[in-house]
Structure formats: structure tokens, C-alpha cells
XYZ file of C-alpha atoms in Angstrom:
600
model
C 0.000 0.000 0.000
C 0.905 3.629 -0.385
C -0.033 5.512 2.773
C -0.414 9.265 3.132
C -0.783 10.343 6.752
C -2.814 13.317 7.972
C -3.761 14.709 4.586
C -5.446 18.113 5.161
C -9.035 18.700 4.029
C -10.175 22.307 4.529
C -13.858 22.896 5.284
C -15.879 25.884 4.116
C -15.405 27.635 7.470
C -11.621 27.223 7.383
C -11.393 24.321 9.844
C -8.835 21.730 8.709
C -9.712 18.050 9.027
C -7.111 15.311 8.627
C -7.363 12.042 6.721
C -5.195 8.957 6.310
C -5.230 7.553 2.773
C -4.372 3.912 2.010
C -4.047 3.323 -1.741
C -2.736 0.716 -4.194
C 0.867 1.294 -5.281
C 0.073 0.767 -8.949
C -1.005 3.885 -10.850
C -4.692 4.284 -11.522
C -7.982 5.681 -10.366
C -9.886 3.604 -7.839
C -13.176 3.681 -5.947
C -12.974 4.904 -2.378
C -14.114 3.340 0.896
C -14.471 6.234 3.335
C -15.193 6.604 7.046
C -15.619 9.803 9.072
C -15.761 9.717 12.861
C -14.417 10.673 16.280
C -12.402 7.677 17.478
C -8.942 8.879 16.321
C -7.945 7.144 13.102
C -4.400 6.564 14.389
C -5.455 4.729 17.556
C -4.932 0.998 17.166
C -7.969 -1.221 17.771
C -5.776 -3.461 19.934
C -4.720 -0.566 22.177
C -7.886 1.505 22.323
C -10.310 -1.403 22.762
C -8.213 -4.333 23.992
C -10.967 -6.442 25.548
C -13.079 -6.306 22.386
C -10.101 -7.031 20.145
C -8.802 -9.935 22.232
C -12.185 -11.613 22.417
C -12.749 -11.268 18.668
C -9.253 -12.393 17.676
C -9.406 -15.433 19.959
C -12.821 -16.664 18.822
C -12.570 -15.706 15.133
C -9.111 -16.395 13.691
C -10.289 -15.416 10.206
C -10.347 -11.791 11.416
C -6.598 -11.645 11.911
C -5.622 -14.047 9.118
C -4.129 -12.559 5.954
C -3.178 -9.239 7.535
C -0.375 -7.837 9.638
C -3.189 -6.135 11.634
C -0.884 -3.146 12.002
C -3.496 -0.737 10.641
C -6.558 -2.082 12.460
C -8.696 0.692 13.915
C -11.946 0.581 15.859
C -15.047 -0.072 13.737
C -13.552 0.684 10.299
C -12.211 -1.579 7.551
C -8.722 -3.086 7.620
C -7.035 -1.501 4.572
C -4.799 -4.555 4.151
C -7.883 -6.549 3.198
C -9.403 -3.896 0.905
C -6.592 -2.173 -0.961
C -5.598 -5.438 -2.736
C -9.098 -5.448 -4.243
C -8.348 -2.092 -5.887
C -9.893 0.261 -3.350
C -8.541 3.392 -1.722
C -9.388 3.483 1.983
C -9.802 6.962 3.459
C -10.199 7.531 7.192
C -11.161 11.038 8.293
C -10.979 12.265 11.874
C -14.194 14.155 12.545
C -14.181 17.786 13.635
C -12.497 18.264 17.020
C -11.284 14.665 17.339
C -8.037 12.875 16.588
C -5.894 15.084 14.363
C -8.778 17.305 13.168
C -9.236 20.727 14.733
C -12.540 22.308 15.662
C -15.382 21.899 18.149
C -16.742 18.418 18.913
C -20.500 18.193 18.320
C -21.480 14.549 17.675
C -23.824 13.833 14.754
C -24.543 17.540 14.324
C -25.627 19.107 11.015
C -22.137 20.673 10.879
C -20.581 17.206 10.975
C -22.900 15.956 8.236
C -21.870 18.919 6.070
C -18.200 18.110 6.758
C -18.788 14.509 5.722
C -20.479 15.650 2.507
C -17.508 17.860 1.661
C -15.002 15.093 2.437
C -16.829 12.828 -0.009
C -16.623 15.449 -2.725
C -12.957 16.126 -1.887
C -12.124 12.432 -2.300
C -13.969 12.261 -5.617
C -11.696 14.988 -7.015
C -8.389 13.366 -6.053
C -6.098 11.924 -8.763
C -6.292 8.428 -7.219
C -10.114 8.379 -7.248
C -12.469 7.153 -9.944
C -15.172 9.439 -8.539
C -17.226 6.693 -6.903
C -17.283 6.943 -3.124
C -18.615 4.234 -0.838
C -19.112 4.632 2.903
C -18.397 1.889 5.402
C -18.075 1.401 9.146
C -19.819 0.336 12.327
C -21.941 2.341 14.775
C -20.896 6.022 14.632
C -19.429 5.395 11.183
C -22.755 3.871 10.111
C -25.132 6.325 11.747
C -23.622 9.363 10.055
C -23.955 7.572 6.714
C -27.736 7.867 7.054
C -27.294 11.594 7.714
C -24.920 12.391 4.867
C -26.845 10.236 2.400
C -29.777 12.578 2.995
C -27.592 15.458 1.770
C -27.111 13.540 -1.499
C -23.440 14.240 -2.307
C -23.125 13.910 -6.093
C -20.312 11.336 -5.903
C -21.735 9.127 -3.160
C -22.287 5.793 -4.907
C -23.152 3.297 -2.136
C -23.345 2.986 1.661
C -22.944 0.036 4.015
C -24.479 0.956 7.379
C -23.270 -1.771 9.730
C -25.248 -1.548 12.964
C -26.063 2.137 12.891
C -28.997 3.909 14.526
C -30.910 6.486 12.517
C -33.429 8.218 14.783
C -31.514 10.385 17.249
C -34.396 10.646 19.687
C -35.956 7.171 19.580
C -32.844 5.055 19.001
C -30.141 6.795 21.058
C -31.356 9.389 23.536
C -34.852 8.547 24.777
C -36.280 5.037 24.572
C -40.020 5.412 24.631
C -39.437 8.859 26.094
C -37.153 7.565 28.900
C -33.660 9.085 28.982
C -30.868 6.594 28.261
C -27.539 7.439 29.944
C -25.431 5.614 27.353
C -24.655 8.647 25.169
C -23.374 10.757 28.065
C -21.131 7.935 29.332
C -19.956 7.052 25.812
C -18.897 10.669 25.279
C -16.782 10.566 28.433
C -15.169 7.208 27.664
C -14.705 7.188 23.896
C -14.713 10.765 22.602
C -13.199 13.049 25.218
C -10.291 10.596 25.491
C -9.299 11.222 21.852
C -10.124 14.920 21.525
C -7.891 17.051 19.346
C -5.437 18.969 21.508
C -4.489 16.233 23.951
C -1.184 16.063 22.088
C 1.459 14.069 23.995
C -1.015 13.432 26.839
C -2.991 11.174 24.509
C -2.125 7.891 22.853
C 0.529 7.484 20.160
C 0.240 5.715 16.824
C 1.801 2.274 16.903
C 2.845 2.839 13.262
C 4.203 6.398 13.131
C 4.846 7.101 16.813
C 3.013 10.415 16.449
C 0.239 11.543 18.842
C -3.136 10.332 17.575
C -4.786 13.525 18.902
C -2.511 15.949 17.049
C 0.739 17.580 18.063
C -0.947 20.643 19.595
C -1.398 20.540 23.374
C -4.376 22.465 24.720
C -5.219 23.170 28.348
C -8.123 21.432 30.037
C -10.077 24.699 29.845
C -9.400 24.982 26.110
C -10.415 21.375 25.567
C -13.681 21.973 27.417
C -14.434 25.035 25.271
C -13.824 22.943 22.149
C -16.504 20.371 22.825
C -20.229 20.454 23.385
C -21.685 19.286 26.699
C -23.262 16.328 24.925
C -25.049 14.841 27.939
C -26.323 18.284 28.906
C -27.580 18.934 25.392
C -29.541 15.678 25.399
C -31.062 16.364 28.819
C -32.103 19.842 27.631
C -34.204 18.308 24.830
C -36.614 15.779 26.436
C -39.032 15.920 23.495
C -38.415 15.114 19.846
C -37.791 18.683 18.725
C -35.740 20.097 15.861
C -32.484 19.467 17.749
C -33.129 15.739 17.477
C -34.703 15.842 14.033
C -31.715 17.588 12.428
C -29.543 14.728 13.705
C -31.845 12.006 12.349
C -32.206 10.393 8.954
C -34.450 12.014 6.342
C -35.694 8.838 4.702
C -37.239 10.451 1.655
C -33.839 11.879 0.717
C -31.840 8.654 1.148
C -31.735 7.395 -2.440
C -28.256 5.845 -2.707
C -27.808 2.042 -2.986
C -27.497 0.667 0.529
C -26.698 -2.442 2.513
C -28.142 -2.197 6.018
C -26.720 -4.722 8.501
C -28.457 -5.191 11.850
C -27.751 -7.247 14.962
C -30.551 -9.112 16.751
C -28.709 -8.478 20.017
C -28.177 -4.764 19.417
C -31.087 -3.540 21.515
C -31.385 -0.836 22.677
C -29.297 1.195 20.239
C -28.682 0.266 16.629
C -30.975 -2.340 15.066
C -34.104 -0.213 14.963
C -32.296 2.189 12.641
C -31.165 -0.596 10.342
C -34.687 -1.998 10.009
C -36.266 1.440 9.606
C -33.633 2.322 7.023
C -34.409 -0.725 4.932
C -38.167 -0.182 5.164
C -38.348 3.591 4.767
C -35.355 4.799 2.730
C -36.294 5.995 -0.754
C -33.517 3.916 -2.337
C -34.592 1.498 -5.051
C -31.478 -0.594 -4.479
C -31.472 -1.633 -0.817
C -30.686 -4.797 1.080
C -31.062 -5.886 4.698
C -28.757 -8.334 6.485
C -29.283 -9.404 10.112
C -26.790 -11.337 12.242
C -25.952 -11.998 15.871
C -23.067 -12.103 18.387
C -20.944 -9.077 19.301
C -21.483 -5.636 17.830
C -18.177 -5.464 15.960
C -17.323 -9.086 15.123
C -19.049 -9.915 11.834
C -17.940 -6.666 10.238
C -14.428 -8.173 10.346
C -15.083 -11.905 9.816
C -14.847 -13.400 6.351
C -18.637 -13.727 6.345
C -19.245 -10.008 6.799
C -16.235 -8.727 4.870
C -16.991 -10.835 1.789
C -20.623 -9.710 1.830
C -19.534 -6.060 1.920
C -16.920 -6.640 -0.792
C -19.479 -8.182 -3.113
C -21.822 -5.225 -2.548
C -19.167 -2.571 -3.154
C -17.617 -4.444 -6.083
C -20.973 -4.246 -7.822
C -21.783 -0.594 -7.141
C -18.279 0.936 -7.113
C -16.357 -1.264 -9.552
C -19.395 -2.061 -11.700
C -18.778 -5.807 -11.566
C -21.475 -8.203 -12.718
C -20.820 -10.497 -9.767
C -24.272 -11.823 -8.963
C -25.075 -9.190 -6.365
C -28.388 -8.506 -8.073
C -29.372 -12.075 -7.199
C -28.646 -11.489 -3.511
C -31.858 -11.848 -1.460
C -33.166 -8.433 -0.515
C -33.359 -9.669 3.070
C -30.746 -12.079 4.395
C -31.308 -13.333 7.933
C -29.174 -15.295 10.304
C -32.191 -16.799 12.064
C -31.410 -17.209 15.758
C -31.802 -20.498 17.588
C -30.896 -21.035 21.216
C -27.570 -22.594 20.172
C -26.811 -21.441 16.605
C -27.757 -19.230 13.655
C -29.278 -20.559 10.428
C -28.952 -18.406 7.260
C -32.049 -17.772 5.165
C -32.950 -15.456 2.322
C -36.211 -13.513 2.254
C -37.831 -10.928 -0.009
C -39.183 -8.303 2.397
C -39.403 -7.054 5.985
C -41.503 -7.788 7.940
C -41.923 -11.186 6.342
C -45.090 -11.354 4.247
C -46.059 -14.778 5.595
C -45.907 -13.636 9.220
C -48.851 -14.889 11.268
C -49.409 -12.075 13.714
C -50.758 -13.602 16.892
C -52.042 -11.912 20.038
C -51.030 -13.665 23.226
C -53.307 -12.294 25.914
C -52.214 -11.569 29.463
C -54.125 -13.450 32.148
C -53.877 -11.501 35.406
C -55.138 -14.271 37.659
C -52.699 -16.986 36.597
C -50.008 -14.600 35.263
C -49.972 -16.390 31.931
C -49.898 -15.719 28.187
C -52.720 -17.426 26.317
C -55.000 -17.364 23.295
C -58.127 -16.060 24.996
C -58.651 -12.616 26.524
C -59.182 -12.410 30.247
C -62.766 -12.344 31.537
C -63.660 -9.912 34.271
C -61.317 -7.042 35.013
C -58.480 -7.829 37.398
C -55.765 -5.479 38.545
C -52.096 -6.342 38.977
C -49.977 -3.790 40.838
C -46.238 -3.498 41.373
C -43.599 -1.112 42.649
C -43.217 1.481 39.897
C -39.397 1.310 40.155
C -39.304 -2.431 40.780
C -38.951 -5.809 39.088
C -42.556 -5.929 37.978
C -44.538 -8.955 36.910
C -43.952 -11.796 34.450
C -46.585 -13.490 32.289
C -45.593 -16.954 31.092
C -46.803 -19.263 28.335
C -47.255 -22.987 28.631
C -44.429 -25.125 27.222
C -44.396 -24.999 23.424
C -45.557 -28.413 22.135
C -43.363 -28.013 19.063
C -40.591 -25.795 17.780
C -41.839 -22.356 16.720
C -40.082 -19.452 15.020
C -40.637 -15.851 16.103
C -39.011 -13.378 13.703
C -40.017 -9.759 13.291
C -41.079 -6.652 15.183
C -43.337 -7.041 18.203
C -45.774 -4.827 20.082
C -47.785 -4.849 23.277
C -51.047 -3.309 24.441
C -51.379 -2.549 28.140
C -53.951 -0.614 30.127
C -52.131 1.129 32.958
C -52.766 3.457 35.861
C -50.351 5.022 38.307
C -50.559 6.357 41.835
C -48.691 9.407 40.484
C -48.830 11.475 37.308
C -46.594 9.222 35.195
C -45.102 5.746 34.884
C -42.215 4.160 32.988
C -42.795 0.743 31.451
C -39.906 -1.584 30.609
C -41.035 -4.618 28.608
C -38.809 -7.679 28.272
C -39.570 -10.687 26.057
C -37.871 -13.785 27.478
C -37.519 -17.524 26.885
C -37.304 -20.171 29.606
C -36.046 -23.748 29.254
C -38.103 -26.721 30.514
C -36.328 -26.517 33.897
C -37.263 -22.814 34.104
C -33.815 -21.384 33.520
C -33.826 -18.255 31.411
C -32.227 -18.605 27.988
C -30.180 -15.521 27.121
C -27.926 -14.671 24.205
C -24.671 -12.952 23.389
C -25.874 -9.473 22.642
C -24.084 -6.779 20.712
C -22.413 -5.783 23.981
C -23.839 -7.788 26.888
C -23.190 -11.567 27.087
C -26.611 -12.212 28.662
C -29.178 -10.354 26.557
C -32.900 -11.259 26.559
C -34.895 -11.951 23.400
C -36.340 -8.448 22.946
C -37.114 -5.212 24.762
C -39.452 -2.231 24.553
C -40.011 0.928 26.581
C -42.640 3.621 27.052
C -43.187 6.542 29.402
C -46.941 6.714 29.887
C -47.036 10.474 29.332
C -45.493 9.869 25.876
C -48.304 7.548 24.748
C -49.498 9.794 21.887
C -49.258 7.944 18.562
C -48.400 9.156 15.098
C -51.388 7.721 13.246
C -49.733 7.977 9.827
C -46.622 5.980 10.756
C -48.040 3.531 13.307
C -48.826 -0.044 12.342
C -50.232 -2.819 14.546
C -46.744 -4.312 14.782
C -44.818 -1.035 15.159
C -46.542 1.650 17.246
C -44.881 4.967 16.420
C -45.030 7.646 19.106
C -44.711 11.335 18.335
C -42.787 12.290 21.521
C -43.756 15.890 20.828
C -45.757 16.565 23.992
C -46.307 15.172 27.475
C -49.736 13.900 28.506
C -49.560 13.416 32.286
C -51.707 10.820 33.990
C -54.394 11.499 36.520
C -53.551 9.302 39.521
C -55.663 6.162 39.442
C -57.009 6.737 35.927
C -56.376 3.856 33.512
C -55.045 4.635 30.018
C -54.227 2.383 27.061
C -50.597 2.169 25.989
C -49.319 0.739 22.704
C -45.671 -0.172 23.166
C -43.097 -0.834 20.461
C -40.832 -3.849 21.031
C -37.790 -3.858 18.791
C -37.411 -6.552 16.093
C -36.068 -9.930 17.109
C -35.605 -13.527 16.000
C -35.729 -16.719 18.040
C -36.691 -20.282 17.221
C -38.244 -21.478 20.459
C -37.590 -25.199 21.015
C -40.336 -27.586 22.009
C -40.782 -27.613 25.763
C -39.573 -24.030 26.198
C -41.795 -21.145 27.302
C -42.210 -17.569 26.132
C -42.566 -14.815 28.725
C -43.355 -11.129 28.894
C -42.055 -9.197 31.868
C -43.484 -5.737 32.595
C -41.019 -3.868 34.816
C -40.388 -0.459 36.274
C -36.649 -0.475 35.593
C -34.003 -1.983 33.337
C -33.803 -5.732 32.874
C -31.191 -7.494 35.002
C -29.938 -10.955 34.080
C -30.731 -13.172 37.078
C -27.538 -15.201 36.648
C -25.213 -12.360 37.636
C -22.771 -9.938 36.034
C -21.287 -10.471 32.597
C -18.116 -8.606 33.550
C -16.817 -5.404 31.989
C -15.390 -4.140 28.738
C -12.579 -1.606 28.643
C -14.611 1.101 26.903
C -17.719 1.175 29.127
C -18.266 2.465 32.639
C -20.738 -0.066 33.996
C -20.794 -3.795 34.562
C -22.711 -5.809 31.997
C -25.824 -6.953 33.834
C -28.167 -7.700 30.934
C -28.652 -4.403 29.067
C -25.007 -3.632 28.369
C -24.278 0.096 28.732
C -27.790 1.088 27.669
C -29.294 1.986 31.028
C -32.084 4.329 32.084
C -30.799 5.290 35.513
C -30.598 9.078 35.510
C -32.226 10.200 38.792
C -33.055 13.610 37.361
C -35.053 12.004 34.559
C -36.872 9.614 36.916
C -37.532 11.485 40.188
C -39.023 9.242 42.862
C -41.987 11.530 43.555
C -43.210 10.984 39.982
C -41.875 7.555 39.000
C -41.610 5.860 42.403
C -45.251 5.128 43.157
C -47.332 2.097 42.265
C -48.071 0.983 38.713
C -51.235 -1.023 38.057
C -52.134 -3.130 35.032
C -55.869 -3.352 34.274
C -56.683 -6.564 32.421
C -60.037 -7.986 31.368
C -63.545 -6.576 31.381
C -62.988 -5.054 27.959
C -59.517 -3.786 28.788
C -57.298 -5.669 26.362
C -53.748 -6.611 27.269
C -51.667 -8.596 24.835
C -48.304 -9.272 23.249
C -48.338 -9.293 19.441
C -46.027 -12.089 18.298
C -44.726 -12.615 14.716
C -44.902 -16.393 14.310
C -43.311 -17.632 11.079
C -44.528 -20.816 9.348
C -42.026 -23.624 9.152
C -41.308 -23.109 5.443
C -41.789 -20.338 2.891
C -45.158 -20.642 1.210
C -46.641 -22.719 4.013
C -49.884 -21.072 5.082
C -50.390 -23.166 8.207
C -48.673 -21.712 11.226
C -46.303 -23.658 13.377
C -47.870 -21.960 16.366
C -47.517 -23.144 19.941
C -50.527 -24.024 21.993
C -50.099 -21.258 24.551
C -52.455 -22.039 27.379
C -52.609 -21.431 31.074
C -49.704 -22.452 33.258
C -50.899 -24.502 36.196
C -47.609 -25.135 37.974
C -45.823 -22.390 39.922
C -42.734 -20.978 38.255
C -39.781 -20.262 40.490
C -38.416 -16.764 40.086
C -41.473 -15.256 38.438
C -44.255 -15.924 40.933
C -46.187 -12.932 42.285
C -44.657 -13.094 45.725
C -41.140 -13.197 44.245
C -41.694 -10.129 42.061
C -43.499 -8.001 44.596
C -46.741 -8.230 42.606
C -50.143 -7.695 44.143
C -52.927 -9.236 42.018
C -56.410 -8.371 43.212
């Protein structure tokens, strides 16, 4: 490779960004794979994120094979595996981070404009054929949705690998409840690589130069050169223009795209990947869904070869069979493996949407609605109540988005609902999965603050309630209101003898088996939700959210979980549905007395 370090790119306001360019040594013009983000392009993956790297390298030797791994960097392509295929790899440090000067303002309109101008800069370089593709995970995927909406003339294709798209609903406020991830992420992963740290920051393992530039700024200067990101989020509790200008504009995203989601990525990225596939205006769009850790499959042969085939077609113009690729390619999740399967659409057209009704007397999920009204109450900041199906008489696949209807009252003027879809083995041990971050993730999750129950009637569907989050509608204490709650898409093939459960809680899910340890780039232990917690005391004051929450079920008050059962084979119109009936035996760990539930 020919490598040019810290190439200057001057923005329209005079701020100079810096890019590293990895190019073939042979003369020519080549398509470009570009990334733009804040993680310091010169910081080695192995040094900046050692626990993630070591786990991936140990379990997936194909990641490290065929490369010196000297140029590996967090969540972007390894140029040693792309340049030989006649690509130029360009990594740009975003404004205020790494070697790029300026003020840090994550996912801001200013950043999107910078990204647009970097794309057009690359298209004009003598080593470029004018076709620019965008690639990367997480931050490097999310800002692809943003810049694609600006429609740079030379943007030819994007691969958004696990990238959220709705700033309010996906990142900041889940169902209207503040998530503390973004504030903590900013402290751990952005401030640590801010431009101006100079020799106080890390050094490049290749060049020996500071990855945060040679300039050394004081702590006061550094603070002035970055937004108070957590404070900005807290100052915007509704989905106002501040959030909307940082979110995807689907009608303007027309570029060919490959959207790659992770079943275990709740509660951050996968919603954006599914929404992007469904709502982007692009005629040429594909959806891939996988499992295991957030970063792994981007680097494995499976993921890399899929991306290469996509970019080869749209950037090199190769007739390589990509057009025959299924529009939807799923790694269907089983309790012990993933099974690949091609589909034509999302949600799947043959889905048999099935309401499993909550029975308040037996705390079960079943086919028939409850009879007379019964109330189930629990501590509004507590572990809540679990409704459990009977053992499935045969294997059954659940793949798709889910939703729930609850009728709820509170002893105060609001209530936060945390919904968790779970699977239990025949001996009543919970079956969890390696999530994108947490090693013990449940099947699916959903959230809603009762005062945010207002629906957008034009965008809502039975399987994906869509809340406006543009006003608060406080509760009157004791008054029951209906809530439609979005549960993010999932996939699980439930084995015969296993049970499905819905837990309605007043706080984040906690894996009952204990901590999953820590990763080097997150503040908290991994206890089931990874770093995606809703534990800000200012957002959930006890006088409002610490009362008693009551579920009203029966007597015309419907309460159900909408489940996307998938027939055993494509074209089969008879559902492989479980006979979900009442549970007659007590279930250890989810009985009313264990969960602090008061049925009456």
C-alpha cells in the first residue's frame, strides 16, 4: 500500500480536518471506501479497545488471518484486506477529534456537512475514480444515514453496519425515557481522543506520532472545544428540531445501501437498520441481520466478503451476482446457533401475527382474553410482573417486530414501562444470548413513558406503534389509560418444551444469573442491558416515577403481546404456532410473591 498520513481537508469555514489515505501502489484511479468519525484514526484497535479485540481475535481467527493487523482501527475496515481489491481506503478524523481541529459536536448538522464535503474532496483526487462508498460500524454507520440525505453527487453506495438512525428514539430517549449511554460514551470514547491532547494522549503504533494531534491544549481549552453532549440531550426531552436535524431524512436517502443489523443490538442500533431498509427511498437496498458481538461480523470473512461483493458491484461495476442477492438475508437465531435464510421483504409477508393475551389471575400468556377485570400492581421502580406461556408443544419461530397493548394506571402522574420478552427452558432457567455488547441479553425489549403515549397515526402499524414524543400527557392518579408499546425486532426459534414470557417492569432488565463482567470502553458492569441503562435520577424522580403501577386486564380492557410467528417453510400457510395455554404449575423466580406483585 501507499499511505499518506494526515492529509489536510479544509472545510468551508476554514477548519482543517485530517485524513489517512491507504491506496494501491500501482497507478490508476480507484473507488474509495471512506469513514468519518471521532475515534482517532491513528489509535490501534488493539490498544484503544483491547478487551473487544482480544475476544474477537481469539474466537474468530479469520479476522486476523491474511493481515499484519498493524493498521486495524476501531469499527472501520482493515485496509490490508481492501486495498488489494483495488480500493482506496480513506479515514477522516471528525471535527475536534483525533488530528482534526474544531469543536466536537457529535452527529450535528455541521458534521454531516463536513462529511459531505469530504466525499466530494475524495472524488476529485487523482487516485479516485469518482465513486465513493461509505463503510463502518456504529458512529461510522449512523452518520452515513445523515450524509446520504444530503445527497453528495459522488456518493455511490453505503454500508451501514449496525447504525442507529433516529436520534431521539434510538439513542437518547427510549419510549421517552432518557438513556444514559450517550453521556457515558462521550466521556469514555470521545473526550479521550479529543484534538489537543497532544502528547497526553495515545501514540500511533505505526508512526509514533500523537493520535490527537501535536498541539497541546489546556483542560479549559479542551472543554471550550466540545459540546456538553449529555447536557444537550437532557435539555431536549421531546423530539424537537435538535433531534430531528440529527436524524435520517428517509425520503432523501436514495443511494444504494446495505443495512446490517444485529438481533442483540437492543437498545441502540438495530431499529435504525430496520427502519432504514423499510423507509429509505432507495430502489437498491438490502437488509442483512446477524448476531453475536457488535463489531465481530464486520471483520469476519462472512461479513467482509458480503460487503466486498456489494461494493464491487456498485463501485467497480462488476457483474458479480449481487443482483441475485436476497433483498433480506437473515441469520435466524436459535438457542444454540444461527441458520442463514434469504427472504424478499421485511416484515416477512407470511408472518402470522398472533395476540397472546395476558391473564392476570394466573399470570400467563394465552389465546383467549381475560374475563372480568383484574388489577395487577407493582412497585413502579421495581422488578414488575412476568406473564408466562405454557411449554411450546413443538418448535416455533418468532421473527419480526413485536408490540404490546397494556392498560395502565399510576398512583402518580406518570409511569415508565420496561417490557422484556424472554424464553425459559423446561427446567425454568432463562435462555439468554450474546448481545451486541452484553453476554446475557434477553430476546427483545421495549419501553414507554406513559405520558409519551401519543401515537403518530400515519406511521403507526399494529406491529410497530410509532409515538410522536412531541408533547407530554400526564396521567391522573388512578385513571387507567391504554398504551401501545413498540418492542424492537427480534428472532428466536423457540424449542419444544420451552416457554415464552413477557415481563413488565419499572426499571431496566437485570440478568438473574449475575454480572457479565466489563469491557474496557464502558463504565458499567454488563448486567443484561449492556451500557444502555435508564438510571438518571433527574429524569426519573421518585416523587413521579416511584409510586405504584397497576395493570388493568379484562372486562374489555385488552392486554396482549403481538407475536410474529413464522410458518415452518416459505409458502406454508399453516402456522407452526404453539398451543399457549394457562400455566398450572408455579414458576420459580417469576411468581407474584417473588416479584413483589399484588394481584387483586
